[in-house]
Coordinates of C-alpha atoms and ligand atoms in Angstrom, one line a residue:
X338 CA -5.1 4.4 29.4
X339 CA -5.6 6.5 26.3
X340 CA -3.1 6.8 23.4
X341 CA -0.8 9.8 23.3
X342 CA -1.4 10.2 19.5
X343 CA -3.2 8.7 16.6
X344 CA -2.1 8.1 13.0
X345 CA -4.1 7.5 9.9
X346 CA -2.5 6.0 6.7
X347 CA -0.6 2.8 7.2
X348 CA 1.5 2.8 4.0
X349 CA 5.3 2.9 4.2
X350 CA 5.6 6.3 5.8
X351 CA 2.8 5.9 8.3
X352 CA 3.9 2.5 9.5
X353 CA 7.5 3.6 10.1
X354 CA 6.5 6.8 11.9
X355 CA 4.2 4.8 14.2
X356 CA 7.1 2.5 15.1
X357 CA 9.3 5.5 15.7
X358 CA 6.8 7.1 18.1
X359 CA 6.3 3.7 19.9
X360 CA 10.1 3.3 20.2
X361 CA 10.2 6.6 22.0
X362 CA 7.6 5.5 24.6
X363 CA 4.4 6.9 23.0
X364 CA 1.2 4.9 22.8
X365 CA -0.2 5.2 19.3
X366 CA -3.6 4.4 18.0
X367 CA -3.7 3.5 14.3
X368 CA -6.3 3.4 11.6
X369 CA -6.2 2.8 7.8
X370 CA -9.0 3.1 5.2
X371 CA -8.4 -0.6 4.2
X372 CA -8.7 -2.5 7.5
X373 CA -6.8 -5.6 6.3
X374 CA -3.7 -3.4 6.0
X375 CA -4.1 -2.2 9.6
X376 CA -4.5 -5.8 10.7
X377 CA -1.5 -7.0 8.8
X378 CA 0.6 -4.2 10.3
X379 CA -0.5 -5.0 13.9
X380 CA 0.3 -8.7 13.3
X381 CA 3.7 -7.8 12.0
X382 CA 4.3 -5.5 15.0
X383 CA 3.3 -8.2 17.4
X384 CA 5.7 -10.7 15.8
X385 CA 8.7 -8.4 15.3
X386 CA 8.6 -5.2 17.3
X387 CA 9.5 -4.9 21.0
X388 CA 7.3 -1.7 21.2
X389 CA 4.2 -3.6 19.8
X390 CA 2.3 -3.2 23.1
X391 CA 2.2 0.6 22.5
X392 CA 0.6 0.3 19.0
X393 CA -3.2 -0.2 19.0
X394 CA -5.2 -0.8 15.8
X395 CA -8.8 0.2 15.1
X396 CA -11.1 -0.9 12.4
X397 CA -13.7 1.9 13.1
X398 CA -12.8 5.5 12.9
X399 CA -15.0 6.5 15.8
X400 CA -13.3 3.9 18.1
X401 CA -9.9 5.2 16.9
X402 CA -10.8 8.8 17.8
X403 CA -12.2 7.8 21.2
X404 CA -9.0 6.0 22.1
X405 CA -6.8 9.2 21.9
X406 CA -6.2 11.5 24.9
X407 CA -7.6 15.1 24.5
X408 CA -6.7 17.5 23.0
X409 CA -6.3 14.8 20.4
X410 CA -3.3 14.8 18.1
X411 CA -4.0 12.9 14.9
X412 CA -1.3 12.5 12.2
X413 CA -2.4 11.9 8.6
X414 CA 0.0 10.1 6.3
X415 CA -2.3 9.5 3.3
X416 CA -1.7 10.1 -0.3
X417 CA -1.7 13.8 -1.2
X418 CA -2.4 15.0 -4.7
X419 CA -4.1 18.4 -4.4
X420 CA -2.1 21.2 -6.1
X421 CA -4.3 24.2 -6.5
X422 CA -5.8 25.7 -3.3
X423 CA -9.3 24.3 -3.9
X424 CA -8.3 20.8 -5.2
X425 CA -9.6 18.1 -2.8
X426 CA -7.8 14.8 -2.2
X427 CA -7.4 12.0 0.2
X428 CA -6.2 14.4 2.9
X429 CA -9.5 16.3 2.6
X430 CA -11.5 13.1 2.5
X431 CA -9.8 11.9 5.7
X432 CA -10.3 15.3 7.5
X433 CA -14.0 15.3 6.4
X434 CA -14.4 11.8 8.0
X435 CA -12.8 13.0 11.2
X436 CA -14.6 16.3 11.8
X437 CA -17.9 14.8 13.0
X438 CA -16.0 12.7 15.5
X439 CA -13.3 15.0 17.0
X440 CA -13.7 18.0 19.4
X441 CA -12.8 21.6 19.1
X442 CA -9.2 22.2 20.0
X443 CA -8.1 18.8 18.6
X444 CA -5.1 18.9 16.4
X445 CA -4.8 17.4 12.9
X446 CA -1.3 17.0 11.6
X447 CA -0.8 16.4 7.9
X448 CA 2.6 14.7 7.5
X449 CA 2.3 14.0 3.8
X450 CA 3.9 15.9 0.9
X451 CA 1.0 18.3 0.6
X452 CA 1.2 21.3 -1.6
X453 CA 1.6 24.4 0.6
X454 CA -1.4 26.1 -1.1
X455 CA -3.7 23.2 0.1
X456 CA -2.2 23.5 3.6
X457 CA -2.9 27.2 3.8
X458 CA -6.5 26.5 2.7
X459 CA -6.9 23.6 5.2
X460 CA -5.4 25.6 8.1
X461 CA -7.8 28.5 7.4
X462 CA -10.9 26.2 7.2
X463 CA -10.0 24.2 10.2
X464 CA -9.0 27.1 12.4
X465 CA -12.2 28.9 11.5
X466 CA -14.1 25.8 12.6
X467 CA -12.3 25.7 16.0
X468 CA -9.8 23.0 15.3
X469 CA -6.0 23.2 15.1
X470 CA -4.1 22.1 12.0
X471 CA -0.4 21.5 11.3
X472 CA 1.1 20.9 7.9
X473 CA 4.4 19.1 8.7
X474 CA 7.0 18.2 6.1
X475 CA 8.5 14.7 6.9
X476 CA 11.7 14.0 5.1
X477 CA 14.0 11.0 5.1
X478 CA 12.0 8.4 3.3
X479 CA 11.0 5.2 5.2
X480 CA 14.3 4.9 7.1
X481 CA 14.0 8.5 8.2
X482 CA 10.4 8.0 9.3
X483 CA 11.5 4.9 11.2
X484 CA 14.6 6.1 13.0
X485 CA 14.6 9.9 12.8
X486 CA 13.3 12.1 10.1
X487 CA 13.7 15.8 9.6
X488 CA 10.4 17.4 10.6
X489 CA 9.2 20.7 9.3
X490 CA 5.9 21.7 11.0
X491 CA 3.9 24.8 10.0
X492 CA 0.8 26.0 11.9
X493 CA -0.2 27.9 15.0
X494 CA 2.3 28.2 17.9
X495 CA -0.4 26.8 20.2
X496 CA -0.8 23.6 18.2
X497 CA 3.0 23.3 17.9
X498 CA 3.4 23.5 21.7
X499 CA 1.2 20.4 22.0
X500 CA 3.0 18.4 19.3
X501 CA 6.5 19.6 20.1
X502 CA 7.5 16.9 22.7
X503 CA 6.6 14.1 20.4
X504 CA 8.1 15.7 17.2
X505 CA 11.3 16.5 19.1
X506 CA 11.6 13.0 20.4
X507 CA 11.2 11.2 17.1
X508 CA 13.1 13.6 14.9
X509 CA 16.7 12.9 13.8
X510 CA 19.5 14.1 16.2
X511 CA 22.8 15.6 15.3
X512 CA 26.0 16.4 17.2
X513 CA 25.5 20.1 18.0
X514 CA 29.2 20.9 17.4
X515 CA 29.9 19.1 14.1
X516 CA 26.3 18.9 12.8
X517 CA 26.9 15.2 12.1
X518 CA 23.8 13.0 12.4
X519 CA 23.8 10.4 15.2
X520 CA 23.3 7.1 13.6
X521 CA 22.9 4.9 16.6
X522 CA 19.7 3.6 15.1
X523 CA 21.9 1.3 13.0
X524 CA 22.5 -0.5 16.2
X525 CA 18.7 -0.6 16.9
X526 CA 18.9 2.0 19.7
X527 CA 16.4 4.9 19.6
X528 CA 18.4 8.2 19.6
X529 CA 17.7 10.5 22.5
X530 CA 20.8 12.8 22.6
X531 CA 21.8 15.7 20.4
X532 CA 20.2 18.6 18.7
X533 CA 16.8 17.6 17.3
X534 CA 16.0 18.1 13.6
X535 CA 12.7 19.8 14.0
X536 CA 11.6 23.4 14.7
X537 CA 8.4 25.4 14.2
X538 CA 8.9 26.7 10.7
X539 CA 6.1 29.3 10.6
X540 CA 2.4 29.8 10.1
X541 CA 0.0 27.7 8.0
X542 CA 1.8 26.4 4.8
X543 CA 5.3 27.4 5.8
X544 CA 6.4 23.8 6.8
X545 CA 5.1 22.3 3.6
X546 CA 6.7 25.1 1.6
X547 CA 10.1 24.5 3.2
X548 CA 9.7 20.7 2.7
X549 CA 9.0 21.4 -1.0
X550 CA 12.1 23.5 -1.4
X551 CA 14.1 20.8 0.4
X552 CA 12.8 18.4 -2.3
X553 CA 13.8 20.9 -5.0
X554 CA 17.3 21.0 -3.6
X555 CA 17.2 17.2 -3.4
X556 CA 16.5 17.1 -7.2
X557 CA 19.5 19.3 -8.0
X558 CA 21.8 17.5 -5.5
X559 CA 21.0 14.2 -7.2
X560 CA 21.4 15.7 -10.7
X561 CA 24.8 17.1 -9.9
X562 CA 26.0 13.7 -8.6
X563 CA 24.7 12.2 -11.8
X564 CA 26.5 14.7 -14.0
X565 CA 29.8 13.9 -12.1
X566 CA 29.1 10.2 -12.7
X567 CA 28.5 10.8 -16.4
X568 CA 31.7 12.9 -16.8
X569 CA 33.8 10.2 -15.1
X570 CA 32.1 7.5 -17.3
X571 CA 32.2 9.4 -20.7
X572 CA 35.5 11.4 -20.4
X573 CA 37.6 9.0 -18.3
X574 CA 36.0 5.7 -19.1
X575 CA 35.7 4.8 -15.5
X576 CA 33.8 1.8 -14.3
X577 CA 31.2 1.9 -11.5
X578 CA 33.5 0.3 -8.8
X579 CA 36.3 2.8 -9.6
X580 CA 33.8 5.6 -9.4
X581 CA 32.5 4.2 -6.1
X582 CA 36.0 4.6 -4.6
X583 CA 36.0 8.3 -5.8
X584 CA 32.6 9.0 -4.3
X585 CA 33.7 7.2 -1.1
X586 CA 36.7 9.6 -0.8
X587 CA 34.5 12.6 -1.5
X588 CA 32.3 11.4 1.3
X589 CA 35.2 11.9 3.7
X590 CA 35.5 15.6 2.8
X591 CA 33.5 18.7 1.9
X592 CA 30.9 16.7 0.0
X593 CA 30.2 14.3 2.9
X594 CA 26.4 13.7 2.6
X595 CA 23.8 11.1 2.5
X596 CA 23.4 11.2 -1.2
X597 CA 27.1 10.8 -1.9
X598 CA 27.1 7.9 0.6
X599 CA 24.3 6.1 -1.1
X600 CA 25.9 6.7 -4.5
X601 CA 29.1 5.1 -3.2
X602 CA 27.0 2.0 -2.2
X603 CA 25.0 1.9 -5.4
X604 CA 28.0 2.0 -7.7
X605 CA 29.4 -1.1 -5.9
X606 CA 26.2 -3.0 -6.4
X607 CA 26.0 -5.9 -8.9
X608 CA 22.8 -6.7 -10.9
X609 CA 20.9 -9.1 -8.6
X610 CA 20.0 -11.2 -11.6
X611 CA 23.4 -11.3 -13.2
X612 CA 26.4 -10.9 -10.9
X613 CA 28.7 -10.1 -13.9
X614 CA 27.0 -6.8 -14.5
X615 CA 26.9 -3.7 -12.5
X616 CA 23.5 -2.8 -11.1
X617 CA 23.7 0.8 -12.3
X618 CA 24.3 -0.4 -15.9
X619 CA 21.1 -2.3 -16.0
X620 CA 18.9 0.4 -14.7
X621 CA 16.9 2.2 -17.4
X622 CA 17.9 5.9 -17.8
X623 CA 14.4 7.3 -17.6
X624 CA 13.7 9.2 -14.3
X625 CA 10.4 9.5 -12.6
X626 CA 9.1 12.4 -10.5
X627 CA 6.3 13.1 -8.1
X628 CA 6.0 16.8 -8.5
X629 CA 7.7 18.6 -5.7
X630 CA 10.7 19.7 -7.9
X631 CA 8.2 21.0 -10.4
X632 CA 6.3 22.9 -7.7
X633 CA 9.5 24.4 -6.5
X634 CA 10.3 25.6 -10.0
X635 CA 6.9 26.9 -10.7
X636 CA 6.9 28.8 -7.4
X637 CA 10.3 30.3 -8.4
X638 CA 8.8 31.4 -11.7
X639 CA 5.6 32.7 -10.1
X640 CA 7.7 34.8 -7.7
X641 CA 10.4 35.8 -10.2
X642 CA 13.2 34.2 -8.3
X643 CA 16.1 32.8 -10.5
X644 CA 16.2 29.2 -9.3
X645 CA 17.4 28.0 -12.7
X646 CA 19.6 25.2 -11.5
X647 CA 16.7 23.6 -9.5
X648 CA 14.5 23.9 -12.6
X649 CA 17.3 22.4 -14.8
X650 CA 17.3 19.4 -12.6
X651 CA 13.5 18.9 -13.2
X652 CA 14.0 19.4 -16.9
X653 CA 16.9 16.9 -16.9
X654 CA 14.4 14.3 -15.5
X655 CA 11.9 15.3 -18.2
X656 CA 14.6 14.8 -21.0
X657 CA 15.6 11.5 -19.5
X658 CA 12.0 10.3 -19.6
X659 CA 11.7 10.6 -23.4
X660 CA 14.0 7.6 -23.7
X661 CA 12.6 6.3 -27.1
X662 CA 12.8 9.8 -28.7
X663 CA 16.4 10.2 -27.5
X664 CA 17.4 6.8 -28.8
X665 CA 16.0 7.7 -32.2
X666 CA 17.6 11.1 -32.2
X667 CA 21.0 9.6 -31.2
X668 CA 21.0 7.9 -34.6
X669 CA 20.4 11.2 -36.5
X670 CA 22.0 14.0 -34.5
X671 CA 25.8 14.0 -34.3
X672 CA 27.9 15.5 -31.5
X673 CA 31.3 17.2 -31.8
X674 CA 33.9 15.8 -34.1
X675 CA 37.6 15.2 -33.4
X676 CA 37.3 15.2 -29.6
X677 CA 40.6 14.3 -28.1
X678 CA 41.1 11.7 -25.3
X679 CA 41.1 13.5 -22.0
X680 CA 44.4 13.3 -20.1
X681 CA 45.2 14.0 -16.5
X682 CA 42.7 11.7 -14.8
X683 CA 43.5 12.7 -11.2
X684 CA 43.3 16.4 -11.9
X685 CA 40.0 16.0 -13.8
X686 CA 38.5 14.0 -11.0
X687 CA 39.5 16.8 -8.6
X688 CA 38.0 19.4 -11.0
X689 CA 34.7 17.5 -11.2
X690 CA 34.7 17.5 -7.4
X691 CA 35.1 21.3 -7.4
X692 CA 32.5 21.7 -10.1
X693 CA 30.0 19.6 -8.1
X694 CA 30.8 21.5 -4.8
X695 CA 30.5 25.0 -6.4
X696 CA 27.3 24.1 -8.2
X697 CA 25.9 22.8 -4.9
X698 CA 26.6 26.1 -3.2
X699 CA 24.6 27.9 -6.0
X700 CA 21.8 25.4 -5.8
X701 CA 21.4 25.9 -2.0
X702 CA 21.7 29.7 -2.6
X703 CA 18.8 29.4 -5.0
X704 CA 16.7 27.3 -2.5
X705 CA 17.3 29.8 0.3
X706 CA 16.5 32.8 -2.0
X707 CA 13.2 31.1 -2.8
X708 CA 12.3 30.7 0.9
X709 CA 13.3 34.3 1.5
X710 CA 10.9 35.5 -1.2
X711 CA 8.1 33.1 -0.1
X712 CA 8.2 34.6 3.4
X713 CA 7.4 38.0 1.9
X714 CA 4.7 36.5 -0.4
X715 CA 2.9 34.6 2.3
X716 CA 3.7 36.7 5.4
X717 CA 5.8 34.0 7.2
X718 CA 8.8 34.7 9.5
X719 CA 11.4 32.1 8.6
X720 CA 14.6 31.5 10.4
X721 CA 17.1 30.3 7.8
X722 CA 19.7 29.3 10.4
X723 CA 17.1 27.0 12.1
X724 CA 16.0 25.6 8.7
X725 CA 19.6 24.8 7.8
X726 CA 20.0 23.2 11.2
X727 CA 17.1 20.8 10.8
X728 CA 18.3 19.8 7.4
X729 CA 21.5 18.5 8.9
X730 CA 20.0 15.2 10.0
X731 CA 17.3 12.8 9.0
X732 CA 16.5 14.2 5.6
X733 CA 17.7 13.2 2.1
X734 CA 19.8 16.3 1.6
X735 CA 21.6 15.9 5.0
X736 CA 25.2 16.9 4.5
X737 CA 28.3 18.2 6.3
X738 CA 27.8 21.3 4.2
X739 CA 24.7 22.3 6.1
X740 CA 26.7 23.0 9.2
X741 CA 28.4 25.7 7.2
X742 CA 25.0 27.1 6.0
X743 CA 23.8 27.0 9.7
X744 CA 27.0 29.0 10.7
X745 CA 26.5 31.5 7.8
X746 CA 23.0 32.4 8.9
X747 CA 24.0 32.4 12.6
X748 CA 26.6 35.0 11.8
X749 CA 24.2 37.0 9.6
X750 CA 20.5 36.1 9.8
X751 CA 19.7 38.6 7.1
X752 CA 22.3 37.2 4.6
X753 CA 21.2 38.4 1.2
X754 CA 22.6 35.4 -0.7
X755 CA 24.5 32.4 0.5
X756 CA 27.2 33.0 -2.1
X757 CA 28.0 36.3 -0.3
X758 CA 28.8 34.6 3.0
X759 CA 32.6 34.8 3.5
X760 CA 33.1 31.1 3.7
X761 CA 31.1 30.2 0.6
X762 CA 32.5 33.2 -1.3
X763 CA 36.0 31.9 -0.6
X764 CA 35.0 28.4 -1.7
X765 CA 33.5 29.6 -4.9
X766 CA 36.6 31.7 -5.7
X767 CA 38.8 28.7 -4.9
X768 CA 36.8 26.3 -7.1
X769 CA 35.7 28.3 -10.0
X770 CA 38.7 27.7 -12.3
X771 CA 38.1 23.9 -12.0
X772 CA 34.4 24.4 -12.4
X773 CA 34.9 26.4 -15.6
X774 CA 37.3 23.7 -16.9
X775 CA 34.8 21.0 -16.3
X776 CA 31.9 22.8 -18.0
X777 CA 34.1 23.7 -21.0
X778 CA 35.4 20.2 -21.4
X779 CA 31.8 18.8 -21.2
X780 CA 30.6 21.3 -23.8
X781 CA 33.6 20.5 -26.1
X782 CA 33.0 16.8 -25.8
X783 CA 29.2 17.0 -26.1
X784 CA 28.5 15.6 -22.6
X785 CA 25.3 17.2 -21.2
X786 CA 25.9 18.9 -17.9
X787 CA 22.7 21.1 -17.5
X788 CA 23.0 21.5 -13.7
X789 CA 26.8 22.3 -13.6
X790 CA 26.4 24.7 -16.5
X791 CA 23.2 26.4 -15.2
X792 CA 24.7 26.8 -11.8
X793 CA 27.7 28.4 -13.3
X794 CA 25.6 30.8 -15.4
X795 CA 23.8 31.7 -12.2
X796 CA 27.1 32.5 -10.5
X797 CA 28.3 34.5 -13.4
X798 CA 24.9 36.3 -13.8
X799 CA 24.7 37.1 -10.1
X800 CA 28.2 38.6 -10.0
X801 CA 27.6 40.7 -13.1
X802 CA 26.9 44.4 -12.4
X803 CA 25.8 44.7 -16.1
X804 CA 23.8 42.1 -18.0
X805 CA 22.4 42.5 -21.5
X806 CA 18.9 43.3 -20.3
X807 CA 19.5 46.9 -21.6
X808 CA 19.2 45.6 -25.2
X809 CA 16.2 43.4 -24.1
X810 CA 14.4 46.5 -22.7
X811 CA 15.1 48.4 -25.9
X812 CA 13.6 45.5 -27.9
X813 CA 10.5 45.5 -25.6
X814 CA 10.2 49.2 -26.0
X815 CA 10.5 48.9 -29.8
X816 CA 7.9 46.2 -30.4
X817 CA 5.5 46.7 -27.5
X818 CA 6.1 50.2 -26.1
X819 CA 6.9 48.6 -22.8
X820 CA 9.1 51.6 -21.8
X821 CA 12.6 51.5 -20.4
X822 CA 14.5 53.0 -17.5
X823 CA 17.7 55.1 -18.1
X824 CA 21.1 54.5 -16.4
X825 CA 21.4 58.3 -15.9
X826 CA 18.0 58.7 -14.2
X827 CA 16.5 57.4 -10.9
X828 CA 15.0 53.9 -10.9
X829 CA 11.3 53.9 -11.6
X830 CA 11.2 56.7 -14.2
X831 CA 9.9 55.3 -17.4
X832 CA 10.8 56.4 -20.9
X833 CA 9.6 55.5 -24.4
X834 CA 11.0 56.1 -27.9
X835 CA 8.6 56.6 -30.8
X836 CA 10.0 53.8 -32.9
X837 CA 11.2 53.8 -35.6
X838 CA 12.2 57.4 -35.0
X839 CA 14.6 56.9 -32.1
X840 CA 15.7 60.6 -31.8
X841 CA 12.8 61.8 -29.8
X842 CA 12.8 60.1 -26.3
X843 CA 9.7 61.0 -24.4
X844 CA 9.3 61.0 -20.7
X845 CA 6.3 58.9 -19.6
X846 CA 4.2 60.0 -16.6
Ligands
NBP1702 P1 0.9 6.8 -0.2 O1 1.2 8.2 -0.7 O2 1.1 5.7 -1.2 O3 -0.6 6.7 0.3 C1 -1.1 5.5 0.7 C2 -2.0 5.8 1.9 O4 -3.1 6.7 1.6 C3 -2.7 4.5 2.3 O5 -2.8 4.4 3.7 C4 -4.1 4.6 1.7 O6 -5.1 3.9 2.3 C5 -4.3 6.1 1.9 N1 -5.4 6.6 1.2 C6 -5.6 6.8 -0.2 BR1 -4.3 6.3 -1.4 N2 -6.7 7.4 -0.5 C7 -7.4 7.6 0.6 C8 -8.6 8.1 0.9 N3 -9.4 8.6 0.0 N4 -9.0 8.2 2.2 C9 -8.2 7.7 3.2 N5 -7.0 7.1 3.0 C10 -6.6 7.1 1.7 O7 1.8 6.5 1.1 P2 3.3 6.9 1.5 O8 4.2 6.6 0.5 O9 3.5 6.2 2.9 O10 3.2 8.4 1.7 C11 2.4 9.1 2.6 C12 2.6 10.6 2.5 O11 3.9 10.9 2.8 C13 2.4 11.1 1.0 O12 1.9 12.4 1.1 C14 3.8 11.1 0.5 O13 3.9 12.1 -0.6 C15 4.6 11.5 1.7 N6 6.0 11.1 1.7 C16 6.4 9.9 1.2 C17 7.7 9.6 1.3 C18 8.2 8.3 0.8 O14 9.4 8.0 0.8 N7 7.3 7.4 0.4 C19 8.6 10.5 1.8 C20 8.2 11.7 2.3 C21 6.9 12.0 2.3 P3 -5.5 2.4 1.7 O15 -4.5 1.5 2.3 O16 -6.8 2.2 2.2 O17 -5.3 2.5 0.2

């Protein structure tokens, strides 16, 4: 009576994923470096979980390994910190501990937020040694892990075939027609119907790369909501409960998403220590980050993909973090004078909605561009329609909007940029006037809207047949003999002028 699967790492994600697997009828062996945490978890299961009989704890790694049916599937949910391909972290330490105990053909699944470079390295090392390795993104935080995450596995197809039944059972499920997540878990019922939010993403690091881009999109999605909040607060003087109603209405329409839903809830919340204050007003405005947004942005820079709005969201967190410096600067640097009170509250709220929606389209366009380039860089074959599909449920960026992205890639799997899809193109055309109004108003009033503005600059740059890089190339040729191409010659031919005598253009070989 062996276990179907094993899991190492009983912090918040591991515990919840174990319970999810047990709810779906799988017997799970569990192990944790610190045994007391495993014991406390088992005790808690026995006291509170109907599926406790299917969760078995082990204090010794060798007994844990022996308890799992072959070929063994062992999920790791331990802290991951490695960034460069050869960095070693807790994931490597755990794998090193397992190797003398497991057999060839066994499958190790890293469910943490590992960097895709480390995953590529681990997959290569383990495959060479005769083992299987899957790097699987797991999104949805602890609630997702417990009741249905979005799962993004990368690795060999053979390994995926073994893991697939379990991953498909525990992943979030959505209504195939509307793309809306089933949320029966709120009634305590495991979800078994609907389209499952997992698919084989691609080879080696593909799953972790896509999970990272998901997180990058999550950064910008959150930042856009925060900018909408700040505009309502600063330009319209709205209070949190009033804003909550607006977000609640937005959640009934095009912006329907998990992040808008939780914002609606948060803005109604009172300070737990002083019920006369709004919770959001007592939270310090200094954001933290764990690195996946930064990785997304550095990957964009490395590959030369303009994901400026995603990077702006990371920088906005960096700027927020220097709280003391901002407080000091606020006493010295003045904003615009003579700003007039903003009139037309209803129209402005609608315009903010449109600005958020259009910026969101640009942000997703950037995320998908990034994945498209990464597949060339790393030799993956990504299916963007399938990726959009599995983002519809379970994960933090789940949104009604993703059904439209799914449809866009179903119609045209080779879509060059999401903004060119007929539906999104129409939406951008419809919203752009309001978007421009909001950005202008923000600039005139000195309200920072880095994500709204940067997304708009992306839209304007992408739709411009001519940008001022002609002058830029001329400057580069002037000071560094970097050469330039001519508008009247084929691409690739390089010219150089003998500065400062610009009358004698010379053709370079
Ligand atoms: P943590 O990232 O906080 O990791 C804690 C776990 O790692 C504990 O089980 C700990 O064991 C174990 N561990 C450490 Br630390 N060093 C170890 C080592 N050298 N050898 C073996 N085990 C070691 O847990 P988490 O927040 O549950 O996240 C797990 C993974 O999932 C991470 O990669 C995280 O980035 C990712 N993730 C987290 C979330 C989230 O919402 N938290 C969402 C999505 C993905 P111990 O008990 O003995 O210290």
